[in-house]
mmCIF file of C-alpha atoms and ligand atoms in Angstrom:
data_model
loop_
_atom_site.group_PDB
_atom_site.id
_atom_site.type_symbol
_atom_site.label_atom_id
_atom_site.label_comp_id
_atom_site.label_asym_id
_atom_site.label_seq_id
_atom_site.Cartn_x
_atom_site.Cartn_y
_atom_site.Cartn_z
ATOM 1 C CA UNK Z 204 -9.712 9.119 -11.119
ATOM 2 C CA UNK Z 205 -12.147 10.795 -8.644
ATOM 3 C CA UNK Z 206 -10.171 14.026 -8.670
ATOM 4 C CA UNK Z 207 -11.202 16.538 -6.011
ATOM 5 C CA UNK Z 208 -9.608 19.947 -5.635
ATOM 6 C CA UNK Z 209 -12.364 21.903 -3.869
ATOM 7 C CA UNK Z 210 -14.839 19.720 -1.931
ATOM 8 C CA UNK Z 211 -13.820 19.535 1.723
ATOM 9 C CA UNK Z 212 -13.954 16.430 3.901
ATOM 10 C CA UNK Z 213 -16.597 16.988 6.650
ATOM 11 C CA UNK Z 214 -13.938 17.175 9.349
ATOM 12 C CA UNK Z 215 -12.004 19.969 7.594
ATOM 13 C CA UNK Z 216 -12.852 23.693 7.757
ATOM 14 C CA UNK Z 217 -10.420 24.613 5.003
ATOM 15 C CA UNK Z 218 -7.636 23.249 2.830
ATOM 16 C CA UNK Z 219 -4.668 23.398 5.195
ATOM 17 C CA UNK Z 220 -2.015 23.489 2.493
ATOM 18 C CA UNK Z 221 -0.703 21.719 -0.573
ATOM 19 C CA UNK Z 222 1.765 18.910 -1.073
ATOM 20 C CA UNK Z 223 3.001 17.540 -4.360
ATOM 21 C CA UNK Z 224 4.711 14.238 -5.030
ATOM 22 C CA UNK Z 225 6.433 13.123 -8.171
ATOM 23 C CA UNK Z 226 6.128 9.339 -8.089
ATOM 24 C CA UNK Z 227 7.881 7.219 -10.692
ATOM 25 C CA UNK Z 228 6.971 3.627 -11.401
ATOM 26 C CA UNK Z 229 8.792 0.917 -13.260
ATOM 27 C CA UNK Z 230 10.986 -2.149 -13.387
ATOM 28 C CA UNK Z 231 14.088 0.035 -13.006
ATOM 29 C CA UNK Z 232 13.214 0.657 -9.329
ATOM 30 C CA UNK Z 233 12.920 -3.038 -8.513
ATOM 31 C CA UNK Z 234 16.705 -3.429 -8.063
ATOM 32 C CA UNK Z 235 16.525 -1.324 -4.906
ATOM 33 C CA UNK Z 236 13.681 -3.375 -3.423
ATOM 34 C CA UNK Z 237 14.469 -7.116 -3.338
ATOM 35 C CA UNK Z 238 11.590 -9.378 -4.282
ATOM 36 C CA UNK Z 239 9.851 -6.874 -6.528
ATOM 37 C CA UNK Z 240 9.489 -7.019 -10.315
ATOM 38 C CA UNK Z 241 8.425 -3.416 -10.689
ATOM 39 C CA UNK Z 242 7.593 -0.848 -8.048
ATOM 40 C CA UNK Z 243 7.356 2.838 -7.166
ATOM 41 C CA UNK Z 244 10.406 4.949 -6.381
ATOM 42 C CA UNK Z 245 8.636 6.297 -3.253
ATOM 43 C CA UNK Z 246 6.785 4.038 -0.837
ATOM 44 C CA UNK Z 247 5.910 6.274 2.076
ATOM 45 C CA UNK Z 248 4.390 9.682 1.428
ATOM 46 C CA UNK Z 249 3.343 12.128 4.131
ATOM 47 C CA UNK Z 250 0.592 14.710 3.938
ATOM 48 C CA UNK Z 251 -0.758 17.099 6.599
ATOM 49 C CA UNK Z 252 -4.391 16.819 7.760
ATOM 50 C CA UNK Z 253 -6.844 18.432 5.321
ATOM 51 C CA UNK Z 254 -4.220 19.081 2.674
ATOM 52 C CA UNK Z 255 -4.611 19.083 -1.077
ATOM 53 C CA UNK Z 256 -2.386 16.300 -2.358
ATOM 54 C CA UNK Z 257 -1.167 16.348 -5.933
ATOM 55 C CA UNK Z 258 0.521 13.298 -7.411
ATOM 56 C CA UNK Z 259 2.461 13.496 -10.638
ATOM 57 C CA UNK Z 260 2.669 9.856 -11.657
ATOM 58 C CA UNK Z 261 5.377 8.973 -14.149
ATOM 59 C CA UNK Z 262 5.223 5.480 -15.622
ATOM 60 C CA UNK Z 263 8.664 4.498 -16.884
ATOM 61 C CA UNK Z 264 7.606 0.986 -17.921
ATOM 62 C CA UNK Z 265 5.985 -0.114 -21.157
ATOM 63 C CA UNK Z 266 3.033 -1.716 -19.352
ATOM 64 C CA UNK Z 267 0.184 0.234 -17.740
ATOM 65 C CA UNK Z 268 0.444 1.125 -14.029
ATOM 66 C CA UNK Z 269 -1.715 2.792 -11.395
ATOM 67 C CA UNK Z 270 -1.233 4.824 -8.267
ATOM 68 C CA UNK Z 271 -4.380 4.066 -6.304
ATOM 69 C CA UNK Z 272 -5.191 5.127 -2.738
ATOM 70 C CA UNK Z 273 -7.912 3.379 -0.695
ATOM 71 C CA UNK Z 274 -9.968 4.214 2.398
ATOM 72 C CA UNK Z 275 -10.862 7.842 1.624
ATOM 73 C CA UNK Z 276 -14.339 9.149 2.599
ATOM 74 C CA UNK Z 277 -16.894 7.556 0.265
ATOM 75 C CA UNK Z 278 -19.123 10.657 0.196
ATOM 76 C CA UNK Z 279 -16.282 12.412 -1.674
ATOM 77 C CA UNK Z 280 -14.584 9.558 -3.468
ATOM 78 C CA UNK Z 281 -16.700 6.745 -4.980
ATOM 79 C CA UNK Z 282 -15.470 3.452 -3.557
ATOM 80 C CA UNK Z 283 -13.267 5.404 -1.122
ATOM 81 C CA UNK Z 284 -10.715 5.580 -3.856
ATOM 82 C CA UNK Z 285 -8.599 8.063 -5.761
ATOM 83 C CA UNK Z 286 -6.508 6.741 -8.585
ATOM 84 C CA UNK Z 287 -4.221 7.711 -11.383
ATOM 85 C CA UNK Z 288 -3.629 5.374 -14.279
ATOM 86 C CA UNK Z 289 -0.789 5.880 -16.722
ATOM 87 C CA UNK Z 290 -0.083 3.948 -19.882
ATOM 88 C CA UNK Z 291 3.486 2.940 -20.602
ATOM 89 C CA UNK Z 292 5.742 5.992 -20.889
ATOM 90 C CA UNK Z 293 2.990 8.395 -19.779
ATOM 91 C CA UNK Z 294 2.955 10.946 -16.969
ATOM 92 C CA UNK Z 295 -0.464 11.691 -15.460
ATOM 93 C CA UNK Z 296 -1.258 14.145 -12.691
ATOM 94 C CA UNK Z 297 -4.163 14.265 -10.244
ATOM 95 C CA UNK Z 298 -5.205 15.898 -6.962
ATOM 96 C CA UNK Z 299 -7.385 15.044 -3.981
ATOM 97 C CA UNK Z 300 -8.080 16.412 -0.500
ATOM 98 C CA UNK Z 301 -7.369 14.215 2.528
ATOM 99 C CA UNK Z 302 -9.385 14.188 5.788
ATOM 100 C CA UNK Z 303 -7.981 15.247 9.164
ATOM 101 C CA UNK Z 304 -7.593 11.865 10.940
ATOM 102 C CA UNK Z 305 -4.215 10.319 11.642
ATOM 103 C CA UNK Z 306 -4.358 7.482 9.183
ATOM 104 C CA UNK Z 307 -2.141 5.300 6.999
ATOM 105 C CA UNK Z 308 -3.734 4.749 3.605
ATOM 106 C CA UNK Z 309 -2.912 1.859 1.318
ATOM 107 C CA UNK Z 310 -1.527 2.840 -2.068
ATOM 108 C CA UNK Z 311 -1.129 0.232 -4.776
ATOM 109 C CA UNK Z 312 -1.452 -0.693 -8.422
ATOM 110 C CA UNK Z 313 -4.676 -2.632 -8.904
ATOM 111 C CA UNK Z 314 -3.682 -4.387 -12.131
ATOM 112 C CA UNK Z 315 -3.540 -8.169 -11.748
ATOM 113 C CA UNK Z 316 -0.526 -9.298 -9.728
ATOM 114 C CA UNK Z 317 1.106 -5.848 -9.743
ATOM 115 C CA UNK Z 318 0.792 -5.289 -5.996
ATOM 116 C CA UNK Z 319 2.161 -8.780 -5.369
ATOM 117 C CA UNK Z 320 5.090 -7.894 -7.619
ATOM 118 C CA UNK Z 321 5.988 -4.826 -5.563
ATOM 119 C CA UNK Z 322 3.587 -1.990 -6.348
ATOM 120 C CA UNK Z 323 2.539 -1.209 -2.799
ATOM 121 C CA UNK Z 324 3.055 1.994 -0.822
ATOM 122 C CA UNK Z 325 1.479 4.046 1.960
ATOM 123 C CA UNK Z 326 0.204 7.568 2.407
ATOM 124 C CA UNK Z 327 0.513 8.804 5.985
ATOM 125 C CA UNK Z 328 -1.923 11.600 6.786
ATOM 126 C CA UNK Z 329 -1.314 13.675 9.921
ATOM 127 C CA UNK Z 330 1.556 11.347 10.848
ATOM 128 C CA UNK Z 331 -0.307 8.165 9.969
ATOM 129 C CA UNK Z 332 -1.450 5.279 12.160
ATOM 130 C CA UNK Z 333 1.621 3.082 11.773
ATOM 131 C CA UNK Z 334 3.320 1.404 8.838
ATOM 132 C CA UNK Z 335 1.282 -0.918 6.664
ATOM 133 C CA UNK Z 336 2.340 -4.537 6.240
ATOM 134 C CA UNK Z 337 4.979 -5.444 3.694
ATOM 135 C CA UNK Z 338 5.583 -2.106 2.020
ATOM 136 C CA UNK Z 339 8.845 -2.347 0.026
ATOM 137 C CA UNK Z 340 11.621 -0.391 1.732
ATOM 138 C CA UNK Z 341 9.338 0.452 4.702
ATOM 139 C CA UNK Z 342 8.177 -2.735 6.383
ATOM 140 C CA UNK Z 343 10.224 -5.383 4.620
ATOM 141 C CA UNK Z 344 10.362 -7.306 1.392
ATOM 142 C CA UNK Z 345 7.089 -8.262 -0.163
ATOM 143 C CA UNK Z 346 7.733 -11.949 0.404
ATOM 144 C CA UNK Z 347 9.170 -12.391 3.894
ATOM 145 C CA UNK Z 348 12.178 -14.745 3.975
ATOM 146 C CA UNK Z 349 11.572 -18.216 5.419
ATOM 147 C CA UNK Z 350 13.619 -18.087 8.595
ATOM 148 C CA UNK Z 351 14.253 -21.373 10.450
ATOM 149 C CA UNK Z 352 12.397 -20.071 13.510
ATOM 150 C CA UNK Z 353 9.411 -19.168 11.378
ATOM 151 C CA UNK Z 354 9.405 -22.548 9.653
ATOM 152 C CA UNK Z 355 9.551 -24.297 13.038
ATOM 153 C CA UNK Z 356 6.721 -22.161 14.412
ATOM 154 C CA UNK Z 357 4.375 -23.718 11.866
ATOM 155 C CA UNK Z 358 5.017 -27.147 13.406
ATOM 156 C CA UNK Z 359 4.335 -26.121 17.017
ATOM 157 C CA UNK Z 360 0.623 -27.158 17.015
ATOM 158 C CA UNK Z 361 1.556 -30.562 15.514
ATOM 159 C CA UNK Z 362 4.350 -31.093 18.055
ATOM 160 C CA UNK Z 363 1.999 -30.147 20.915
ATOM 161 C CA UNK Z 364 -0.697 -32.521 19.653
ATOM 162 C CA UNK Z 365 1.741 -35.424 19.382
ATOM 163 C CA UNK Z 366 3.088 -34.666 22.871
ATOM 164 C CA UNK Z 367 -0.447 -34.569 24.327
ATOM 165 C CA UNK Z 368 -1.414 -37.855 22.656
ATOM 166 C CA UNK Z 369 1.803 -39.460 23.892
ATOM 167 C CA UNK Z 370 1.195 -38.208 27.433
ATOM 168 C CA UNK Z 371 -2.404 -39.443 27.486
ATOM 169 C CA UNK Z 372 -1.363 -42.895 26.278
ATOM 170 C CA UNK Z 373 1.365 -43.085 28.956
ATOM 171 C CA UNK Z 374 -1.064 -41.947 31.675
ATOM 172 C CA UNK Z 375 -3.649 -44.569 30.675
ATOM 173 C CA UNK Z 376 -1.064 -47.342 30.875
ATOM 174 C CA UNK Z 377 -0.250 -46.399 34.454
HETATM 175 CU CU1 CU G 79 1.184 -1.710 -12.119
#
């Protein structure tokens, strides 16, 4: 889990405050987020710089799930990671202290295929550094729809190549 309730990040002089999130996970939240099989009920959490963040993680599914945040200082959190793992039906709580930088941290479930199936979120510290890619309910569905324009865009290099070849053949003939 790498819980940390008292060791300060080097850029913090004190714990600035406390925030607590109650995050639920399960298939029942997938209805709200098209394209997901199971997901979290909250996908964008905000914490002030140098705050003590507590996550109460409630797993409403029967399968195991995680709430895992990446990119934290490695001198405090092995692998730069803090994570909570809850077996089916369990609620597990954990706390960690965030640094002071404006940063958007990736949160996900690391079990095979779970992130791909919708278990992706973000933790914005000090306002964050922008939304992460493909966070359900924040920056679109996990699998972006195939729009005609997008499908056509894939053919642009081929079309250009054919046009260039055609032009060079025509020029040679003249
Ligand atoms: Cu999971």
